[in-house]
PDB file of C-alpha atoms in Angstrom:
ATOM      1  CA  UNK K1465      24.883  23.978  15.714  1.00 89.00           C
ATOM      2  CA  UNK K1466      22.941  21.809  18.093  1.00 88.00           C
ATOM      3  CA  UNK K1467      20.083  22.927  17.253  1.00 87.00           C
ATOM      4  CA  UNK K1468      20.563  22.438  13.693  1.00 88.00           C
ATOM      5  CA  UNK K1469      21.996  18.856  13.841  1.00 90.00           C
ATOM      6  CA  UNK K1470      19.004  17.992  16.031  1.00 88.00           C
ATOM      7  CA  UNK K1471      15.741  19.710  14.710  1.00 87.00           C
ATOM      8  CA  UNK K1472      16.374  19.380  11.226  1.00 87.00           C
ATOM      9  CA  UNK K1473      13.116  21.518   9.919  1.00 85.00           C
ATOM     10  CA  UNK K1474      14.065  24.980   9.170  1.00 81.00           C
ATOM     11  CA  UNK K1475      10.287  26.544   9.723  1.00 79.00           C
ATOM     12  CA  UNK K1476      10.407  24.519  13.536  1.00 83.00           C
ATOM     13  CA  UNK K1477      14.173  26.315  13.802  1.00 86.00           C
ATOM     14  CA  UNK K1478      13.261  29.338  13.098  1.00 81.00           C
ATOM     15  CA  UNK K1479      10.155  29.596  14.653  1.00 81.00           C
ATOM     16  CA  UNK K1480      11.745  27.955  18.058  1.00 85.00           C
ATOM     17  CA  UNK K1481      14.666  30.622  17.957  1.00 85.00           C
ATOM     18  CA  UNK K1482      12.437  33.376  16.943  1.00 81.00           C
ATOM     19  CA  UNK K1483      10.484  32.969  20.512  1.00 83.00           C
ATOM     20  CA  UNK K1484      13.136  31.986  22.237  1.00 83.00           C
ATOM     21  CA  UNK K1485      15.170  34.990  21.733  1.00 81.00           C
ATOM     22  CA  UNK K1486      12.641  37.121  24.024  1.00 78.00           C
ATOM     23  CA  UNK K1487      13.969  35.446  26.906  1.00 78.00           C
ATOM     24  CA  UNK K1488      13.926  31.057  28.438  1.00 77.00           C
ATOM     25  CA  UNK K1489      10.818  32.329  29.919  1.00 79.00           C
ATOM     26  CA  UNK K1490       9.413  31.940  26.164  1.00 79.00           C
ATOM     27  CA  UNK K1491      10.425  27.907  26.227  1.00 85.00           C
ATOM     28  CA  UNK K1492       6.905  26.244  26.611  1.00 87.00           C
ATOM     29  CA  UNK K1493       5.795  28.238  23.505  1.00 84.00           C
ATOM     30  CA  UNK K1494       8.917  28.266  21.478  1.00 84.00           C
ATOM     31  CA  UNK K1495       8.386  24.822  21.906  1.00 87.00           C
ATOM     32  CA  UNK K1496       5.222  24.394  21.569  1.00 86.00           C
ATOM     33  CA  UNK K1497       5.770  26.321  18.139  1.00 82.00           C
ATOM     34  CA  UNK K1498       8.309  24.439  17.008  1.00 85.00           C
ATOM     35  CA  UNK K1499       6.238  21.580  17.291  1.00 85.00           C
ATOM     36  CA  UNK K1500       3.473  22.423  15.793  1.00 80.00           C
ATOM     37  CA  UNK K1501       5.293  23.234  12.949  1.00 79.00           C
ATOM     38  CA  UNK K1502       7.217  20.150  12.729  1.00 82.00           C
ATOM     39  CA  UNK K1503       3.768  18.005  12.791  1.00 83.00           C
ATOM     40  CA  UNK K1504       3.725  18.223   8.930  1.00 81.00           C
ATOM     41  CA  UNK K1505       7.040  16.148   9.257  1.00 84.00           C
ATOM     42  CA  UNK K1506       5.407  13.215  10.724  1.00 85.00           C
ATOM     43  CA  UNK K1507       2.426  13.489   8.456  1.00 83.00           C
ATOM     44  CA  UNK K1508       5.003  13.430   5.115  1.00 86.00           C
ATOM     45  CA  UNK K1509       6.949  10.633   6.631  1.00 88.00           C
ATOM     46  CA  UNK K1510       3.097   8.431   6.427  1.00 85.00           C
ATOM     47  CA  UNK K1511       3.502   9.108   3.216  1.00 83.00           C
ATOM     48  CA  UNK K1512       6.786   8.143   2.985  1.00 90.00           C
ATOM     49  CA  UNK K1513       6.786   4.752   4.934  1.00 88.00           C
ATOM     50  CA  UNK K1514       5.820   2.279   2.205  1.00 87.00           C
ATOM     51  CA  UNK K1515       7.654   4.029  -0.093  1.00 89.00           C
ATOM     52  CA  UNK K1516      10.911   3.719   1.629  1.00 92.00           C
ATOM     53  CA  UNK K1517      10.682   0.565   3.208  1.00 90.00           C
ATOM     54  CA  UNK K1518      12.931   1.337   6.062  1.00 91.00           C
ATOM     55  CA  UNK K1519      13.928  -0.511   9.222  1.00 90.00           C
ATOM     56  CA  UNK K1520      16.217  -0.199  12.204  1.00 91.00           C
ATOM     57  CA  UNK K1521      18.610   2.777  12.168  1.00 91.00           C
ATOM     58  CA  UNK K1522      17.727   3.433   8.227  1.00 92.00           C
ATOM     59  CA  UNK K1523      14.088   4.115   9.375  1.00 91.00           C
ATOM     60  CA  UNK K1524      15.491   6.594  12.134  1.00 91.00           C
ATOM     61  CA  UNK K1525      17.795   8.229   9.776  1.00 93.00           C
ATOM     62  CA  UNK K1526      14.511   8.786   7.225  1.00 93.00           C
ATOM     63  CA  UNK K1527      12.610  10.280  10.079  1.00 91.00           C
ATOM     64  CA  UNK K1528      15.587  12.854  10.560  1.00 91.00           C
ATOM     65  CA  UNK K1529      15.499  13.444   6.734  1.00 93.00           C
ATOM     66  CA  UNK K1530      12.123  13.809   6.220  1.00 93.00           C
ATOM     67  CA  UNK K1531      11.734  17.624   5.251  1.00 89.00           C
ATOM     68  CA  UNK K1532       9.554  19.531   2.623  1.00 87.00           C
ATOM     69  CA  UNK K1533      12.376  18.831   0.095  1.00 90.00           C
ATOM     70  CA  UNK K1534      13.293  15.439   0.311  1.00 92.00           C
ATOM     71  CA  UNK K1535       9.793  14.406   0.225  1.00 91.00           C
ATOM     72  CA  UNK K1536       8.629  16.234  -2.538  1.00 89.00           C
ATOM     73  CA  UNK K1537      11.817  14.594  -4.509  1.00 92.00           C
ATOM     74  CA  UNK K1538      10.663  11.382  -3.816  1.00 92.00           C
ATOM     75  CA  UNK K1539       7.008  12.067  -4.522  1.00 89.00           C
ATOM     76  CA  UNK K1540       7.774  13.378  -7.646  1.00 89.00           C
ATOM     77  CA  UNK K1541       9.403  10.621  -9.134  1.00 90.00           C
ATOM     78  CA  UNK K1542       7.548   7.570 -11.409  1.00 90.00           C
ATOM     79  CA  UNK K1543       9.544   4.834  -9.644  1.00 93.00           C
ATOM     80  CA  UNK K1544      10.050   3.852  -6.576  1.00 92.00           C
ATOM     81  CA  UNK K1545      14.058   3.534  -7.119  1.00 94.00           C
ATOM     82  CA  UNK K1546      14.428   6.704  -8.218  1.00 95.00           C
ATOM     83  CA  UNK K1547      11.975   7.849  -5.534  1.00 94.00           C
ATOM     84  CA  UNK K1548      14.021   6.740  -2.857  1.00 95.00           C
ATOM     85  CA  UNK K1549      17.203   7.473  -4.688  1.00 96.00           C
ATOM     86  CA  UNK K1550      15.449  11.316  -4.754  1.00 95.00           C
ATOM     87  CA  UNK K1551      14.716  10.841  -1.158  1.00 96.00           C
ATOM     88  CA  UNK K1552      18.186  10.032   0.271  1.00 96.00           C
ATOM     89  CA  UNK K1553      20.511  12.473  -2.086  1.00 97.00           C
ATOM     90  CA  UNK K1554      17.822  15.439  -1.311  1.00 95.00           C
ATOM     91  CA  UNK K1555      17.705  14.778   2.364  1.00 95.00           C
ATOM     92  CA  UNK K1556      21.198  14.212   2.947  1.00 97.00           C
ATOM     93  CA  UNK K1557      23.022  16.971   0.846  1.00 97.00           C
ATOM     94  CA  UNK K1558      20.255  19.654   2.783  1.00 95.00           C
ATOM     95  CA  UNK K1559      21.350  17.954   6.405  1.00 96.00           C
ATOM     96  CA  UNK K1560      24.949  18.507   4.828  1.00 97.00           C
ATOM     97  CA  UNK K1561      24.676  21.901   3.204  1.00 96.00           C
ATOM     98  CA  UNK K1562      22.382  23.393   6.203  1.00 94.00           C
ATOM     99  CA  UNK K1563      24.791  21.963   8.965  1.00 94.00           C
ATOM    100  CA  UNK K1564      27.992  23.822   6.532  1.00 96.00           C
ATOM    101  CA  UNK K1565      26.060  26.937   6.526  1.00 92.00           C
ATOM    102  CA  UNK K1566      25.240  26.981   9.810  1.00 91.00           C
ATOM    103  CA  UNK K1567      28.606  26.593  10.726  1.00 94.00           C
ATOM    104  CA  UNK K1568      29.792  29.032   8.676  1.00 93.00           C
ATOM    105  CA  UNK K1569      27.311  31.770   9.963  1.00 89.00           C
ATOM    106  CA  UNK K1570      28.056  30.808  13.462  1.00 90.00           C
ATOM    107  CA  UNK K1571      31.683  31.676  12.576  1.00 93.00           C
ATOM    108  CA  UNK K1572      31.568  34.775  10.597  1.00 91.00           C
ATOM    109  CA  UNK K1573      27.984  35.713  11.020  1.00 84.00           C
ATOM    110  CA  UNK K1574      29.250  39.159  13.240  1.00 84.00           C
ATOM    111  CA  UNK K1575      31.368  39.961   9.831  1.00 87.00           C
ATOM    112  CA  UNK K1576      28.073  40.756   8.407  1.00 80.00           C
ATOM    113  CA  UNK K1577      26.512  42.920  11.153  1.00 80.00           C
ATOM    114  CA  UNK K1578      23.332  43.553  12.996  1.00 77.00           C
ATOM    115  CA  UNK K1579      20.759  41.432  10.186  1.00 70.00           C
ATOM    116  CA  UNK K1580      17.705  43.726  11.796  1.00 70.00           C
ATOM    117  CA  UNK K1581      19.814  46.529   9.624  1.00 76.00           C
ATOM    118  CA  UNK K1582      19.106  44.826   6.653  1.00 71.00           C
ATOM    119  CA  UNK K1583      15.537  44.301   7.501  1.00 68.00           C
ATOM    120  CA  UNK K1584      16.252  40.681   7.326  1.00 61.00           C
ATOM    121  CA  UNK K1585      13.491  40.292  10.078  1.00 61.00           C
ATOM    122  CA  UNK K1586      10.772  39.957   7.718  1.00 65.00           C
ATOM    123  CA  UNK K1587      13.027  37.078   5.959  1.00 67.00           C
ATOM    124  CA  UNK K1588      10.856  34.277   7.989  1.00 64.00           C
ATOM    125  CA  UNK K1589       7.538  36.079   7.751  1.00 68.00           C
ATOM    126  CA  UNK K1590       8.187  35.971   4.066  1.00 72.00           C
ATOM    127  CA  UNK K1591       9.233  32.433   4.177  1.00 70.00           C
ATOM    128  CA  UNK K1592       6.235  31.202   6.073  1.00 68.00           C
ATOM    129  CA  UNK K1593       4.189  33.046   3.691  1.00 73.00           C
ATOM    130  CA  UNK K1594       5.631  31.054   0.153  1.00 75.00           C
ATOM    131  CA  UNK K1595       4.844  27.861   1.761  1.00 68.00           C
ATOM    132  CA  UNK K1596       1.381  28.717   2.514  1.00 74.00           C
ATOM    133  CA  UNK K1597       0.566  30.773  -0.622  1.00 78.00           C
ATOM    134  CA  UNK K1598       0.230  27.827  -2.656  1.00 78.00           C
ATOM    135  CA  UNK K1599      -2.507  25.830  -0.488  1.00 76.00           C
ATOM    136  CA  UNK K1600      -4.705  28.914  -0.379  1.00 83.00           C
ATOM    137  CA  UNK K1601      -7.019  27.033  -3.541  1.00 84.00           C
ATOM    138  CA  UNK K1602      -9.994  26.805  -1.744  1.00 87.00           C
ATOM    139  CA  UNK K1603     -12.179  29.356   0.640  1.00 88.00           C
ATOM    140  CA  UNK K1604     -11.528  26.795   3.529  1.00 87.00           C
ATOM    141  CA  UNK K1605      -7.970  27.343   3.253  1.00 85.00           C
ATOM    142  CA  UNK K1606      -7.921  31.418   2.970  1.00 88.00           C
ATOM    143  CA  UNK K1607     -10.559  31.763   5.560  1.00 89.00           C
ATOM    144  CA  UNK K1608      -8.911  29.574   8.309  1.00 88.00           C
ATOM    145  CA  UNK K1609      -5.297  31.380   7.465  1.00 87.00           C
ATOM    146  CA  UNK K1610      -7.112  34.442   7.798  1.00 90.00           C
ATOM    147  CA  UNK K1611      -8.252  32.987  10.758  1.00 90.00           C
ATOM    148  CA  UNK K1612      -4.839  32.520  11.895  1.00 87.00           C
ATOM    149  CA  UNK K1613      -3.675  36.103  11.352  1.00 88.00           C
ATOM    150  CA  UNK K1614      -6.522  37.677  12.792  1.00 92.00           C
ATOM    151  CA  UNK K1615      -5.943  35.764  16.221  1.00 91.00           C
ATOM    152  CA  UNK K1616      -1.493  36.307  16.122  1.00 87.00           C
ATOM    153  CA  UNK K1617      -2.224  39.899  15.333  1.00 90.00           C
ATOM    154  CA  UNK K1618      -5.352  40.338  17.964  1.00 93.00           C
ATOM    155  CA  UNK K1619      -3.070  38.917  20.494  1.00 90.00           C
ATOM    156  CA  UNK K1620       0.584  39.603  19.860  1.00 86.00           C
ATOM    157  CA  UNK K1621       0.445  43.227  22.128  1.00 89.00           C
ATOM    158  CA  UNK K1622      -0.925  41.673  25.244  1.00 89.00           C
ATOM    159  CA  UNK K1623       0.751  38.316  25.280  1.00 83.00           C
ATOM    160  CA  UNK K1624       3.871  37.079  26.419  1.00 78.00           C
ATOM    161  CA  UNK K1625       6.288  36.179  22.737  1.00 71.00           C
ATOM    162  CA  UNK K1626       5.193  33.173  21.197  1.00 71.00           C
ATOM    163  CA  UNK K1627       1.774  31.889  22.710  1.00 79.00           C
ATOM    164  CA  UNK K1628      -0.464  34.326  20.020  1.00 81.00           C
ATOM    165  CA  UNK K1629       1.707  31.754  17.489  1.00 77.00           C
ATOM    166  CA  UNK K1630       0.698  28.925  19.162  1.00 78.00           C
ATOM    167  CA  UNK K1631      -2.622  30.446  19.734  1.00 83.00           C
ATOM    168  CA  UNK K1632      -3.184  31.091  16.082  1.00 83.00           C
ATOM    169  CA  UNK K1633      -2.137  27.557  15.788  1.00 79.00           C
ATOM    170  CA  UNK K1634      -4.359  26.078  18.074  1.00 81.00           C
ATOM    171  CA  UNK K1635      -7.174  28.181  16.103  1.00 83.00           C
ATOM    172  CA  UNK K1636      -6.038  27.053  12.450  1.00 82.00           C
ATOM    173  CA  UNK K1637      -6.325  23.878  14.072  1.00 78.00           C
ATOM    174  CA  UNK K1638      -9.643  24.131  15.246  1.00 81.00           C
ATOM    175  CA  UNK K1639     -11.311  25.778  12.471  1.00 81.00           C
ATOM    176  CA  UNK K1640      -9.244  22.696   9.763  1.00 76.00           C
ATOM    177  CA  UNK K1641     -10.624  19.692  12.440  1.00 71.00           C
ATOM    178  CA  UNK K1642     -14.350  21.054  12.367  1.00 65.00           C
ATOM    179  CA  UNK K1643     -17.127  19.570  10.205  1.00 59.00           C
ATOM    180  CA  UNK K1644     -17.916  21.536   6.804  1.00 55.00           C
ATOM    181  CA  UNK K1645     -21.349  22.429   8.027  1.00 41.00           C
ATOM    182  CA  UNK K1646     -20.469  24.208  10.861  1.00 46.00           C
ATOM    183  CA  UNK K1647     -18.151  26.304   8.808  1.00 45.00           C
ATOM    184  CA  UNK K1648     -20.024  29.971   7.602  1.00 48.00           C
TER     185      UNK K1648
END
């Protein structure tokens, strides 16, 4: 529940508990991770800023809010009432409905059994892989995701859990930040 009041970015959530469930000795890269994931969360709320127009605690409430949903709510819209409008009903009934459900799995989540039986383990996998299918457009973009696989699957049987994620990160990274002609 703590972690779900505090770290309110499902991919960071899962991705942090996903490493961290081999053990605390997994913390610097369940972190790490987490973070990295969570970096598109400060690069919406630039977007967001003007926009919003918040201050004091309203502007550290938005931060909290900030999420793939909310922001593409308020993005979408032609005004900037409605925008913000989108912004705060999105953000707040997910915080809401993702805190309920978390709840309610930490409650009765042994009614349902072992999830691993219901191959539920490829659930993230295939979650991280619908919000990247739609910015593969250009050959930069499949080439430096390809980029990323190659290096979590190179490394993933000789390193500890977690750091060929943050590896593959770090290489995604890399690859994104260099100039166009040094790219093949």
């Amino acid at each position: 529940m703590a972690l779900s009041l505090l770290m309110f970015t499902g991919g960071s959530q899962f991705a942090f508990v996903g490493i961290i469930a081999n053990g605390l000795g997994a913390a610097p890269a369940a972190i790490a991770a987490s973070s990295m994931l969570g970096i598109r969360n400060g690069l919406y709320a630039l977007e967001l800023t003007h926009l919003l127009g918040v201050r004091g605690a309203r502007r550290v409430a938005a931060a909290h809010l900030t999420i793939d949903e909310s922001t593409a709510v308020a993005v979408a819209q032609r005004e900037e009432r409605t925008s913000r409008l989108g912004f705060w009903l999105t953000g707040l009934t997910v915080f809401v409905l993702w805190n309920l459900t978390t709840l309610a799995g930490a409650l009765i989540g042994n009614l349902i059994g072992d999830p691993r039986t219901y191959g539920l383990d490829a659930a993230a996998c295939a979650a991280f892989t619908a919000l990247l299918w739609p910015r593969l457009r250009s050959r930069d973009a499949v080439a430096i995701a390809v980029l990323g696989a190659v290096v979590a699957v190179v490394l993933s049987p000789t390193m500890p859990p977690g750091i060929p994620v943050v590896a593959a990160a770090a290489a995604c990274l890399l690859a994104w930040r260099s100039p166009k002609a040094a790219r093949p």
